Every structure is written in C-alpha cells, then in structure tokens.
Short mmCIF file of C-alpha atoms in Angstrom, two decimals:
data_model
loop_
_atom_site.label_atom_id
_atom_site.label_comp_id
_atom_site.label_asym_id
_atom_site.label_seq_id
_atom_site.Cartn_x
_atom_site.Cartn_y
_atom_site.Cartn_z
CA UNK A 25 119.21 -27.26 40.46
CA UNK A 26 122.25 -25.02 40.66
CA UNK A 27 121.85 -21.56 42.35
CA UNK A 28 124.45 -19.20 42.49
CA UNK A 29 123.68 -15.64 44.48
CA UNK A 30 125.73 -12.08 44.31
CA UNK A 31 124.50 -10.64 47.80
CA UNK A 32 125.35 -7.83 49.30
CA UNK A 33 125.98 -9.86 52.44
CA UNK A 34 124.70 -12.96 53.52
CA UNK A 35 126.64 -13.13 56.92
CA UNK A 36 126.10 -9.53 57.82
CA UNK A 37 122.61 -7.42 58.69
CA UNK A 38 124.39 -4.25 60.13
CA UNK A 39 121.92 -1.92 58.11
CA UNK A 40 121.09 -4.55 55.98
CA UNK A 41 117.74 -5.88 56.51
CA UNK A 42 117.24 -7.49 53.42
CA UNK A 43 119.84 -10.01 54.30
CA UNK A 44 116.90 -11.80 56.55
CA UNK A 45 115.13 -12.51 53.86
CA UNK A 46 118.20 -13.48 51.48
CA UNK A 47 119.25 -16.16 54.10
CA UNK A 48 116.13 -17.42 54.62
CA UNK A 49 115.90 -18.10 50.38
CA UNK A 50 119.05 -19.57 50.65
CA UNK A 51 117.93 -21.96 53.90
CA UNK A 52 114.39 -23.17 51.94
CA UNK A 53 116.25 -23.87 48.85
CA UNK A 54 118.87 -25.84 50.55
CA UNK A 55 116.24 -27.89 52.85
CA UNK A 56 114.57 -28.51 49.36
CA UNK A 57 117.94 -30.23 48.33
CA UNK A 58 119.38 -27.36 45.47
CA UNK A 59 122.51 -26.30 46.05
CA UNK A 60 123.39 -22.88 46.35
CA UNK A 61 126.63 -20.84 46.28
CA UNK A 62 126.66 -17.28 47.41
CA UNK A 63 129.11 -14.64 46.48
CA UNK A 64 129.73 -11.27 48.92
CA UNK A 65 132.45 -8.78 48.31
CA UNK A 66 134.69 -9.27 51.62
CA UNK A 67 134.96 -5.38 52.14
CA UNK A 68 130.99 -4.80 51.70
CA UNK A 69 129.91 -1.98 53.72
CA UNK A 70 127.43 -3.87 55.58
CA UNK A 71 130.00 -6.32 56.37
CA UNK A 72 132.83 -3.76 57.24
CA UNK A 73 130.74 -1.95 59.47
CA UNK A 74 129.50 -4.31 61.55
CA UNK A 75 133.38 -5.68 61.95
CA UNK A 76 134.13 -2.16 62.75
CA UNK A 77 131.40 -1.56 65.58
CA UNK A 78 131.37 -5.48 67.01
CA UNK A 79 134.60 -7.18 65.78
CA UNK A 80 134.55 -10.57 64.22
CA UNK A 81 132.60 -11.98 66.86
CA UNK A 82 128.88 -11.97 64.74
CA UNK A 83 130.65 -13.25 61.91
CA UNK A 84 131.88 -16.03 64.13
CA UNK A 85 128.42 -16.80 65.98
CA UNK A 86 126.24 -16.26 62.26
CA UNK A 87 128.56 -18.86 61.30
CA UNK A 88 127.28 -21.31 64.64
CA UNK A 89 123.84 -20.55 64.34
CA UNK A 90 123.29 -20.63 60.81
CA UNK A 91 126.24 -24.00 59.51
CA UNK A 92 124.04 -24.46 56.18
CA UNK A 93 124.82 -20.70 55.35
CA UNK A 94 128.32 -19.52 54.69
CA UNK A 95 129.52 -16.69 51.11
CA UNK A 96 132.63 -17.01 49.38
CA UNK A 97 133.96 -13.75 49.71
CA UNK A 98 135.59 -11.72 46.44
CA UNK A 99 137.22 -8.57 46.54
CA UNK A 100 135.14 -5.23 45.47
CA UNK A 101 137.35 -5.13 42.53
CA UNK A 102 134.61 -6.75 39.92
CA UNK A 103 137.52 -7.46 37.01
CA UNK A 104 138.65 -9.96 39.94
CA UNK A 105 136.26 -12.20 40.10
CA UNK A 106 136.44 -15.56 37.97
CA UNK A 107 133.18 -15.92 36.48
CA UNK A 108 133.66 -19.06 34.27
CA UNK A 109 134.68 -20.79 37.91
CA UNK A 110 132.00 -18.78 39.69
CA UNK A 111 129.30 -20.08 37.29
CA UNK A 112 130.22 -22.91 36.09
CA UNK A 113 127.29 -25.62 36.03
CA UNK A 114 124.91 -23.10 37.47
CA UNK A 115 120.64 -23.23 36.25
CA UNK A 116 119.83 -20.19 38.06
CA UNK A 117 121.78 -17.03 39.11
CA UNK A 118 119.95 -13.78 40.87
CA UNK A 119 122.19 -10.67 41.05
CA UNK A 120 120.75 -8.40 44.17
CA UNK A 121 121.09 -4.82 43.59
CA UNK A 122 123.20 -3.71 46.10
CA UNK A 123 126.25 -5.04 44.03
CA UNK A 124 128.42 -2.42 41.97
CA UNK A 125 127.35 -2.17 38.14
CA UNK A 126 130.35 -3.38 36.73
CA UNK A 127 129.84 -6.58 38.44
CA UNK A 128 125.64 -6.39 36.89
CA UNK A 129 126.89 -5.83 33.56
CA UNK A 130 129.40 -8.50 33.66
CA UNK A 131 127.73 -11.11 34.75
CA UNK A 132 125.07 -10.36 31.76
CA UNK A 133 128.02 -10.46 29.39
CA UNK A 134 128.88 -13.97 30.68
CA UNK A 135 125.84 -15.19 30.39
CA UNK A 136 125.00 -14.40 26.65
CA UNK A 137 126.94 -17.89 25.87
CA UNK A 138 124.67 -19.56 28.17
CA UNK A 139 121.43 -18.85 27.14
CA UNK A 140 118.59 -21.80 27.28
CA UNK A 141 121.09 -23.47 29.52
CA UNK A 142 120.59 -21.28 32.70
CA UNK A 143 118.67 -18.31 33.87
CA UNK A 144 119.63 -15.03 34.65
CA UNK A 145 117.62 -12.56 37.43
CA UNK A 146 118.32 -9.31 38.69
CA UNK A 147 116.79 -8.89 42.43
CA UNK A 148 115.77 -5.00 43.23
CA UNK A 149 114.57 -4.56 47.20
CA UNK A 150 114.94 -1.09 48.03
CA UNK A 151 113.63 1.86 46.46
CA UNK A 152 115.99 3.26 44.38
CA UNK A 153 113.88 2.86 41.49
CA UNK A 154 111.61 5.49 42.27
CA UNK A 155 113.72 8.10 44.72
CA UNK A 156 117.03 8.01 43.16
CA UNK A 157 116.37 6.38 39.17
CA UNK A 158 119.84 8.39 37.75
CA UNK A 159 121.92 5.38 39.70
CA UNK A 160 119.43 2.59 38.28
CA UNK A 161 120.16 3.48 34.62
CA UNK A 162 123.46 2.80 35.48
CA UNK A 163 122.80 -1.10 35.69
CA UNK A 164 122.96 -2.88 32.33
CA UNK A 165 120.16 -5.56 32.25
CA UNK A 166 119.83 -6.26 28.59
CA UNK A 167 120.83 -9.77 28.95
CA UNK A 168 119.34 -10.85 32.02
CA UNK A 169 116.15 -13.21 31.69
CA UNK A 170 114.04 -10.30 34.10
CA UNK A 171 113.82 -8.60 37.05
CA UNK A 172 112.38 -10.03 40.72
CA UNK A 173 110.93 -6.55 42.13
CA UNK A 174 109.87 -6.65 45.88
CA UNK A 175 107.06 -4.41 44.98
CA UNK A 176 104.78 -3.93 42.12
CA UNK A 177 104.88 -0.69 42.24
CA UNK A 178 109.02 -1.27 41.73
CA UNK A 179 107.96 -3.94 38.81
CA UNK A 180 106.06 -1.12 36.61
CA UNK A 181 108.95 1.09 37.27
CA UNK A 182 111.52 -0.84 35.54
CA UNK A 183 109.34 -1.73 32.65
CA UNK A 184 107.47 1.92 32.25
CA UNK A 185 111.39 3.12 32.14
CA UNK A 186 112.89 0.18 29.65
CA UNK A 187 115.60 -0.79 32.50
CA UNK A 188 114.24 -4.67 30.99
CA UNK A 189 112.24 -6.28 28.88
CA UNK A 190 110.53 -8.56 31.93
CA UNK A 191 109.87 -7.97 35.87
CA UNK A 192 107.94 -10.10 38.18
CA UNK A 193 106.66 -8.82 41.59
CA UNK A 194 108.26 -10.84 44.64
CA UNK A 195 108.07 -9.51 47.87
CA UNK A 196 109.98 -10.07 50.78
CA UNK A 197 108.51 -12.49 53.80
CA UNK A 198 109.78 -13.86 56.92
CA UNK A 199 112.00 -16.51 57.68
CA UNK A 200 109.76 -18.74 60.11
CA UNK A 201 112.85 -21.13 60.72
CA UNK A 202 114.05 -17.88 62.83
CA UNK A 203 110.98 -15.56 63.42
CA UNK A 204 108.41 -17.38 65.43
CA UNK A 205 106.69 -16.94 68.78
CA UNK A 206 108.68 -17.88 72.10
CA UNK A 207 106.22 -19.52 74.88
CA UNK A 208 107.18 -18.82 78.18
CA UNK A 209 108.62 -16.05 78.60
CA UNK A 210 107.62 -13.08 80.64
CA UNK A 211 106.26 -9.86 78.45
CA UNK A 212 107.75 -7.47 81.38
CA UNK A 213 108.17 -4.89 79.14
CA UNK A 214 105.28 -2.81 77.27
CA UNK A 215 107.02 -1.65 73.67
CA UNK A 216 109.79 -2.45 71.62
CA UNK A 217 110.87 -0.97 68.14
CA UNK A 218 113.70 -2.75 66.07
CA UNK A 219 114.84 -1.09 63.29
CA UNK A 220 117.46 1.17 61.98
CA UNK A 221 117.65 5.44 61.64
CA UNK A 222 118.92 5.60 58.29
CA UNK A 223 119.45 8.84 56.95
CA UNK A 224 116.77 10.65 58.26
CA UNK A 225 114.22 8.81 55.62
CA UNK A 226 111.93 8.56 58.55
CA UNK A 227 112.89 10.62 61.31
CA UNK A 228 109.53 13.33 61.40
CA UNK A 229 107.81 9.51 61.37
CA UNK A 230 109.81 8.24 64.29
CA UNK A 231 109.06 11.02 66.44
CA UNK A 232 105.57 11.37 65.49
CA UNK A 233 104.66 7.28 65.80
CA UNK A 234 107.33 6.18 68.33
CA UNK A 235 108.94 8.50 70.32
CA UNK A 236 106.26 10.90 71.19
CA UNK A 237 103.83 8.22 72.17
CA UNK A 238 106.04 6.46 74.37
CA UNK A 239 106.69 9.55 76.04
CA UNK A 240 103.08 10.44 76.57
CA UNK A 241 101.88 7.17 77.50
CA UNK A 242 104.76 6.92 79.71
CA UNK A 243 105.90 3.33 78.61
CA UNK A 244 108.89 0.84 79.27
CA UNK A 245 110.12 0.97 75.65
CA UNK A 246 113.77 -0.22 74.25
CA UNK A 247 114.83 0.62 70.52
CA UNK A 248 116.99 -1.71 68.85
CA UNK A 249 119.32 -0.97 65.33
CA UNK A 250 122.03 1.57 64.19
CA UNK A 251 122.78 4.66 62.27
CA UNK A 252 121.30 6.69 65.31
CA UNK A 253 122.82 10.06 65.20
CA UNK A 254 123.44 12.04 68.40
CA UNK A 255 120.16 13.87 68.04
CA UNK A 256 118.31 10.75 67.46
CA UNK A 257 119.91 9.54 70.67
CA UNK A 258 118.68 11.99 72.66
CA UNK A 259 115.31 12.33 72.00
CA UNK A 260 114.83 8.46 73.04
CA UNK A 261 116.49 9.18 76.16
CA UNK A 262 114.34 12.27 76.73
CA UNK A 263 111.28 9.96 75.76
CA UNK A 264 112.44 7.19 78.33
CA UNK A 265 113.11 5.11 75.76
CA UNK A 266 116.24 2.62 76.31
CA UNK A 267 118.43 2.55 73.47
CA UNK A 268 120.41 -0.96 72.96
CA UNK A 269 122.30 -0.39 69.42
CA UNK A 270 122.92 -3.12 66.80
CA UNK A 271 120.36 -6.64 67.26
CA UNK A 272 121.74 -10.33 65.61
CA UNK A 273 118.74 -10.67 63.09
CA UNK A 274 118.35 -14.28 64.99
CA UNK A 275 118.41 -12.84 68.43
CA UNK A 276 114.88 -10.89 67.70
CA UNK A 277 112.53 -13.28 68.78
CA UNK A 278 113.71 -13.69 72.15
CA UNK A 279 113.84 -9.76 72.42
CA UNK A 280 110.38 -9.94 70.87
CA UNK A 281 108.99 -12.54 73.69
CA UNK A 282 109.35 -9.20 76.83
CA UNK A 283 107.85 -7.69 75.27
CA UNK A 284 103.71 -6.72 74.73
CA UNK A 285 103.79 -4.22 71.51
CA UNK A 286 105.99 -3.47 68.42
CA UNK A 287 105.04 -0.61 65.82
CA UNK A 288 105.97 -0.77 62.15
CA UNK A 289 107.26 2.85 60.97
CA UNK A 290 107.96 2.63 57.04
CA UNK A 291 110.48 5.38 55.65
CA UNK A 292 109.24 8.04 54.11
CA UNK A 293 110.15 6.68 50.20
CA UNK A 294 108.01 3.87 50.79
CA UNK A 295 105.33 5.09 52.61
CA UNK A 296 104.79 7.43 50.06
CA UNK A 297 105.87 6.60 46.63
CA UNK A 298 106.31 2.80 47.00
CA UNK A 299 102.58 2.05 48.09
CA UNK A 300 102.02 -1.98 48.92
CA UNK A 301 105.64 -2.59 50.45
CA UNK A 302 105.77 -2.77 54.07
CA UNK A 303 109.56 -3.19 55.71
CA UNK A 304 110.61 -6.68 56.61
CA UNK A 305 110.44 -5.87 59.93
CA UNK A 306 106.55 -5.80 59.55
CA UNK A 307 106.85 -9.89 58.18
CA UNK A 308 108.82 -10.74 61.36
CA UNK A 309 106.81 -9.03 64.03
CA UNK A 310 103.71 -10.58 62.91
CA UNK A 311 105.72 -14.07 62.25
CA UNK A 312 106.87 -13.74 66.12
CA UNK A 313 103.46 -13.10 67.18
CA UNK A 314 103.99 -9.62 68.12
CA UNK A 315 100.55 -7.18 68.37
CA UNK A 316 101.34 -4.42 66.01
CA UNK A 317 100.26 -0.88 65.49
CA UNK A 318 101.71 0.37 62.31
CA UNK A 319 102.25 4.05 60.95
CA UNK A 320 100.08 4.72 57.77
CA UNK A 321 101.02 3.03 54.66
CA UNK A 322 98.70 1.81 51.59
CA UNK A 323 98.40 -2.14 51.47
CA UNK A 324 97.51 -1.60 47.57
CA UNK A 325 98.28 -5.11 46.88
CA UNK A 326 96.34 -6.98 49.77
CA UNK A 327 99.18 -8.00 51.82
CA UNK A 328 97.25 -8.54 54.72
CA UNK A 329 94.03 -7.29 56.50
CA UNK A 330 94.76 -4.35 58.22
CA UNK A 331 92.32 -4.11 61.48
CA UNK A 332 92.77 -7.42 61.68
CA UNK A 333 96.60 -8.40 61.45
CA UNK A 334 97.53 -5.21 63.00
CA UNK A 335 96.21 -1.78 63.68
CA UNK A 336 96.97 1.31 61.77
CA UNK A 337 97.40 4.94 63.50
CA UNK A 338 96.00 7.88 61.06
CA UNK A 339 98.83 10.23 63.25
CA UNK A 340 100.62 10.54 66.28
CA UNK A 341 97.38 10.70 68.63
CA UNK A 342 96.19 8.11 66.87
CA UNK A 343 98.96 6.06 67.77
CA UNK A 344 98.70 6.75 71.40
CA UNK A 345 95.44 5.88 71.51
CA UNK A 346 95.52 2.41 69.63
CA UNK A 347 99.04 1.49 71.84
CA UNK A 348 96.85 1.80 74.93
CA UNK A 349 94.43 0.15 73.78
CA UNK A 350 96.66 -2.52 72.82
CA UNK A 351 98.49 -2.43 75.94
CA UNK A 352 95.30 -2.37 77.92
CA UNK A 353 93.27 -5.36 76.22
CA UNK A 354 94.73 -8.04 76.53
CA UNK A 355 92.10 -9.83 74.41
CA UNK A 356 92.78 -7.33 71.17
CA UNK A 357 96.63 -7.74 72.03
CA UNK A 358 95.72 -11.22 71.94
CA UNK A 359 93.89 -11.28 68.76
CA UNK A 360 95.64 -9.32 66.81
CA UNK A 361 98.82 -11.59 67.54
CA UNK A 362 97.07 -14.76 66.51
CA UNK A 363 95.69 -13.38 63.28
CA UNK A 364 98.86 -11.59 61.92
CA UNK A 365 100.48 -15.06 62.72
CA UNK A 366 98.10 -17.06 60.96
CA UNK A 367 98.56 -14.70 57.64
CA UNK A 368 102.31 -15.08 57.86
CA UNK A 369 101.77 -18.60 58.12
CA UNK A 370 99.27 -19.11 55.26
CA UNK A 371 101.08 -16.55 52.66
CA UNK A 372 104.64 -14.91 53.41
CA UNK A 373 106.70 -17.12 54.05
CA UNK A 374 110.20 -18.02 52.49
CA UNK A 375 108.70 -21.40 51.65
CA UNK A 376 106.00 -19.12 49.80
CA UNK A 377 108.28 -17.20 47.89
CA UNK A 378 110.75 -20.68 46.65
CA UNK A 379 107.50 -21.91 45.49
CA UNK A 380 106.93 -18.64 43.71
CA UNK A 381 110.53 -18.42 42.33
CA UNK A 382 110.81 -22.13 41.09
CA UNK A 383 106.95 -21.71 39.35
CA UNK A 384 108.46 -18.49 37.84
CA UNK A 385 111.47 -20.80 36.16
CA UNK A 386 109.24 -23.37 35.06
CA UNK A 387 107.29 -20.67 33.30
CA UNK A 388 110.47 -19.36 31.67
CA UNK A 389 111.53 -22.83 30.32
CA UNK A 390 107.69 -24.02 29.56
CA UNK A 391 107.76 -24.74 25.72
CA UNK A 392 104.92 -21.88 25.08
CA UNK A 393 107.55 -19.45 25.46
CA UNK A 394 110.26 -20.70 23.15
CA UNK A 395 107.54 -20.69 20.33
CA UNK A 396 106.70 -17.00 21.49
CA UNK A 397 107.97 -14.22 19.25
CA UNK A 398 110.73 -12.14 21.40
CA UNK A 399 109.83 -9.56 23.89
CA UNK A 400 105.75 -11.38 23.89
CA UNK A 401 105.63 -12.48 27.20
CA UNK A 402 103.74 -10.29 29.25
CA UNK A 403 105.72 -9.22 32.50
CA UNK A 404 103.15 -10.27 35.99
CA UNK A 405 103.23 -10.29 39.22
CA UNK A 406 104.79 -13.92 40.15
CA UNK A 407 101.58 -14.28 42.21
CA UNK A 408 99.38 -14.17 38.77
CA UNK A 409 101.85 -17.66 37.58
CA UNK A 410 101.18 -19.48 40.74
CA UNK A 411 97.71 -20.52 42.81
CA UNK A 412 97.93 -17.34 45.75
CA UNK A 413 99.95 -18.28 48.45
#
C-alpha cells in the first residue's frame, strides 16, 4: 500500500516528542515493504527552532542515521500545497494534529472524490482535546474515515463532542530499532531525566518528583531537553543537577546506558484529566532497560503492571524513598529493568501498533461494513479489532 503522512516534523524532535514515535511508524511500514511519503511544512516550529538553537547540523546527521526517513517539505501556506500530486495513488493518508486547520479541512475536501478508493485518518497525540477543546472545533473532520486517538480517554472525547463520526484508541510505543539496552557500558552515574519544561504544565511535579529528591538524596543527576526557563535552570543547579539542553532522540540510549535510574514525570493535563496515557518517554526508558520510578498517574487501560515494570511514588518522599531503594538494590534495579523490557517487547512496540493500524484498515474495507447502514459501526479501541498485543 500507499501511505502518505502530514507530520508536524519527521526530521525534527526539538519539543516534539511525538516525532519518535511518527518515525518509528514510518520505519516498520517501510521494512514491511509500503511505501510512504511524508509531508512537513519547512518553517514548522519544531523544525525552526531546533535550526535556530543547533544549526543545520541535526538535520544533516537525522538524515545519516535514519537514510530510509526523509519529508518533502511545503511551505506553511496550506493553499500551496498540490494535493492532486501530493495524493495521487495513495490507500492510506493520516493527518497528525499539529498541522494548521486549513490544511485538515482541505485534505477532507480532496478526498470526498476518493472515497472506497483510499482512507482518510486524522492522528490526535496531545491533549488538546480535553485542556484546550475551543482550538479542536476548529478542525473539520466530516470527511475523514475516523480518528486514531493516543488515548481512550482522547477517543470518547471526540465522539462524546461530535468532532467525528468514528475514533479508535492507538497509543504511542517505542521504537525498538532505536530504544534498546546498551551492554557494556559503565552506569557511573545514579539518575538521569530526559524530557522537556514546557510551559510550566509540570513544573510543581518536577520539583516535587525530580529536583527535590535529587537534592536530598544527594545524587549525580543530568537533565536532558529544552524550554527550561531561567528559573527552571536554577533550581537544577541548586539541586546539583547537571543540565545538558537539547538530546538527538537517537542519541538516548547511549545517555541511558551511565546511567542507574530514570523517573517518568507526566504533565499535569495528563496526569490528571487524560488518565491511561503515560509520555513516550515512559515507552523508551523501559524499551532501553532503564529502572523507573514514575510520578503518580492512573494506568486505567492496563498499560503495564505497575510494581512490576516500574515503581510509582505517592509524593515527593515517596520518591526519595523508592530512588534509594532503587539505587541501593541492585537486584530490584535489576528486576524492574528486565520486566519493563519484556512488556515493551511483548506489547508496545511500533511493530505492535502497524499491526494494529493495518487490522484497523482491513476492518474498514471488510465487506460487513459496506452493507452497514451509515454512521453503524461502533467506534473501539483498535485493541478490541485485533488479538492484544
């Protein structure tokens, strides 16, 4: 089959860590012999601010380490972009959210003419839905086939509000083609967190689960990402904690490898309204083989098995007392490692979620649902169409 993608970005994670999982869709479709074209605006924001900060070296070494991946850039002006050549011979075409309505509502247009010949999906992975619904409404989805929702939580929104007639929950996973354990290498290091500030979705949870602990406990700690403001800044350095700015996506395992803990701190939006979606940082610790305390969040849909995959800290002492542990035990560390592992292996990875994706098609274009009267078809989880992955 034909794919064709509208990213965000593809070549650029500056603040952007749902590109991981985006390339790593791209990568298991393309080893499964599909071919896929991507589209990115060349002035994205993702993409213009990492050129700003770094240059065009990390588009220039994303293009070395990743030669099956590459976008074809358009500009931000959506009337630009040729459709007809853009689409032409596609079977499948997923619109992620991050791209401007015009371009949503246009695409949906194009495709009215093309119905039964391809399919048309809308792909929502932030939260938007829930925290900030005035800018969803904007998005006209009345002629796309349904909605991929990396939550289920984010699936009942868009059909509870009428934003589409079908959703289908799809979460994100790791890439284990770049996010796997490194032998070998020395764990000199006790703690490492990797993710971005952001605008302050989180900041009351970054003190609480990461800073203060690693102060108190007195650890060798690095933080990795961007968006730190000043103030942000300084209370790592007050808390010891060495800050290293922006981290390649593909450079995390090795950074991973010196180190002997990671904690998972979802922002506040999730943690609390978007119950059952843990950050895609969570997917690639465990896939690395990291031992992971995480900050409270609500596994609703059986993700994984917390105690067992990881650990989870009721509040800030809590933390400090399950990171020694951790750090102490080098059996629990151990443990802990191999069994989050093993669940990333058995049921979240990119593989797992093609398999998902291309069951979900087949179910569109199964011959029970052309005899179906319109708007029948009962919107599921995509888990509920396939065996449980």
């Amino acid at each position: 089959m034909k794919f064709v993608l509208f990213y965000h970005s593809l070549v650029s994670d500056w603040n952007h860590g749902n590109a991981h999982f985006l390339r790593g869709v791209v990568a298991e479709l393309l080893a499964r012999g599909h071919a896929v074209e991507v589209y990115e605006p060349a002035d994205g924001w993702s993409r213009s601010q990492l050129v700003a900060e770094h240059g065009e070296a990390p588009l220039a070494e994303f293009a070395a380490r990743f030669p099956p991946l590459s976008s074809r850039t358009h500009d931000y002006d959506v009337a630009s972009v040729d459709l007809d050549a853009a689409l032409d011979g596609a079977d499948v075409v997923v619109v992620h959210e991050w791209n401007p309505p015009e371009l949503v509502a246009r695409i949906g247009r194009h495709h009215r003419g093309a119905r039964g010949r391809r399919r048309l999906l809308f792909h929502d992975t932030h939260h938007r839905s829930v925290s900030a619904p005035a800018e969803m409404v904007r998005y006209d989805l009345a002629d796309y086939d349904g909605v991929l929702a990396f939550g289920e939580t984010v699936r009942r929104r868009y059909l509870e509000n009428g934003w589409c007639a079908r959703a289908w929950t799809w979460h994100e996973a790791a890439d284990v083609r770049v996010f796997h354990p490194i032998e070998g290498v020395e764990r000199e290091r006790d703690l490492v967190w990797i993710g971005n500030w952001g605008d302050d979705e989180r900041a009351r949870e970054l003190e609480e689960f990461l800073i203060e602990p690693v102060r108190r406990l007195g650890l060798a700690a690095e933080a990795y990402g961007v968006r730190y403001p000043a103030h942000a800044l300084d209370a790592l350095a007050r808390a010891g904690i060495a800050y290293r700015g922006w981290l390649a996506n593909h450079r995390v395992p090795e950074v991973y490898a010196r180190f002997r803990a990671t904690v998972h701190v979802p922002r506040r939006p999730y943690a609390e309204a978007l119950p059952g979606i843990p950050t895609i940082r969570m997917f690639e610790a465990l896939a690395c083989g990291m031992p992971l305390v995480s900050a409270p969040w609500r596994d609703d849909e059986g993700l994984f098995e917390p105690g067992r995959d990881y650990l989870v800290a009721a509040d800030g002492e809590d933390m400090c007392r399950k990171l020694a542990d951790v750090l102490a035990d080098a059996g629990l560390a151990a443990e802990l490692a191999a069994h989050g592992l093993a669940t990333i292996r058995a049921r979240h990875t990119c593989a797992h979620r093609v398999d998902e994706l291309l069951e979900l098609l087949r179910t569109l274009d199964a011959p029970a649902r052309a005899a179906a009267p319109a708007g029948a078809a009962r919107s599921v989880p995509i888990e509920e169409n396939t065996a449980h992955a």
